[in-house]
Amino acid sequence: MRWLNTATIVILVVAILIFAFQNLENVTLSFLGFRITAPLALQIVIVYLLGMATGGSALALVRWAWRGPKEPN
């Protein structure tokens, strides 16, 4: 099973590296008057990381809203 996990990780890393090297041309992203020009692969990584951060925060907020605040002892 360890070999299967290792092989899967290696395949994913190779696929990500191939994607990154094939998408090095600059792309302009516009949002609310801001313009960012950077390689497409870099923009995708940044948006992915921002999504992870905000998704985790949103999930914590939903859990807190569902269970309510912790009561002091």
Short mmCIF file of C-alpha atoms in Angstrom, two decimals:
data_model
loop_
_atom_site.label_atom_id
_atom_site.label_comp_id
_atom_site.label_asym_id
_atom_site.label_seq_id
_atom_site.Cartn_x
_atom_site.Cartn_y
_atom_site.Cartn_z
CA MET A 1 0.00 0.00 0.00
CA ARG A 2 2.91 2.36 0.71
CA TRP A 3 4.14 1.95 -2.88
CA LEU A 4 0.68 2.81 -4.23
CA ASN A 5 0.55 6.00 -2.13
CA THR A 6 4.08 6.97 -3.16
CA ALA A 7 3.35 6.30 -6.83
CA THR A 8 0.17 8.37 -6.66
CA ILE A 9 2.00 11.31 -5.08
CA VAL A 10 4.81 11.12 -7.66
CA ILE A 11 2.31 11.03 -10.55
CA LEU A 12 0.43 14.05 -9.16
CA VAL A 13 3.63 16.04 -8.63
CA VAL A 14 4.81 15.27 -12.16
CA ALA A 15 1.42 16.28 -13.58
CA ILE A 16 1.49 19.56 -11.61
CA LEU A 17 5.02 20.33 -12.80
CA ILE A 18 4.08 19.63 -16.42
CA PHE A 19 1.04 21.91 -16.05
CA ALA A 20 3.15 24.68 -14.50
CA PHE A 21 5.83 24.56 -17.20
CA GLN A 22 3.24 24.53 -19.99
CA ASN A 23 1.45 27.60 -18.56
CA LEU A 24 4.26 30.07 -18.02
CA GLU A 25 2.85 32.81 -20.26
CA ASN A 26 1.61 35.91 -18.46
CA VAL A 27 -2.12 36.37 -18.03
CA THR A 28 -3.85 39.53 -16.82
CA LEU A 29 -6.47 39.07 -14.14
CA SER A 30 -8.87 41.98 -13.48
CA PHE A 31 -11.03 42.23 -10.36
CA LEU A 32 -12.74 45.34 -8.98
CA GLY A 33 -10.41 47.69 -10.82
CA PHE A 34 -7.25 45.82 -9.82
CA ARG A 35 -5.10 44.23 -12.50
CA ILE A 36 -2.56 41.50 -11.87
CA THR A 37 -0.26 40.19 -14.56
CA ALA A 38 1.48 36.95 -13.66
CA PRO A 39 1.97 33.44 -15.06
CA LEU A 40 -1.24 31.43 -15.19
CA ALA A 41 0.14 28.60 -13.04
CA LEU A 42 1.11 31.07 -10.30
CA GLN A 43 -2.32 32.69 -10.35
CA ILE A 44 -3.99 29.29 -10.05
CA VAL A 45 -1.80 28.39 -7.05
CA ILE A 46 -2.58 31.71 -5.33
CA VAL A 47 -6.32 31.36 -5.91
CA TYR A 48 -6.20 27.76 -4.67
CA LEU A 49 -4.41 28.77 -1.46
CA LEU A 50 -6.84 31.66 -0.89
CA GLY A 51 -9.72 29.25 -1.39
CA MET A 52 -8.25 26.84 1.14
CA ALA A 53 -7.87 29.62 3.70
CA THR A 54 -11.32 31.10 3.22
CA GLY A 55 -12.99 27.71 2.89
CA GLY A 56 -11.57 26.58 6.21
CA SER A 57 -12.69 29.81 7.86
CA ALA A 58 -16.17 29.52 6.36
CA LEU A 59 -16.47 25.92 7.54
CA ALA A 60 -15.43 26.91 11.07
CA LEU A 61 -18.00 29.73 11.04
CA VAL A 62 -20.77 27.37 9.91
CA ARG A 63 -19.84 24.86 12.63
CA TRP A 64 -19.83 27.63 15.24
CA ALA A 65 -23.22 28.88 14.03
CA TRP A 66 -24.67 25.37 14.09
CA ARG A 67 -23.36 24.35 17.53
CA GLY A 68 -23.41 27.77 19.14
CA PRO A 69 -20.61 29.36 21.14
CA LYS A 70 -18.92 27.28 23.82
CA GLU A 71 -20.31 27.94 27.26
CA PRO A 72 -17.82 28.76 30.02
CA ASN A 73 -17.62 26.22 32.84
#
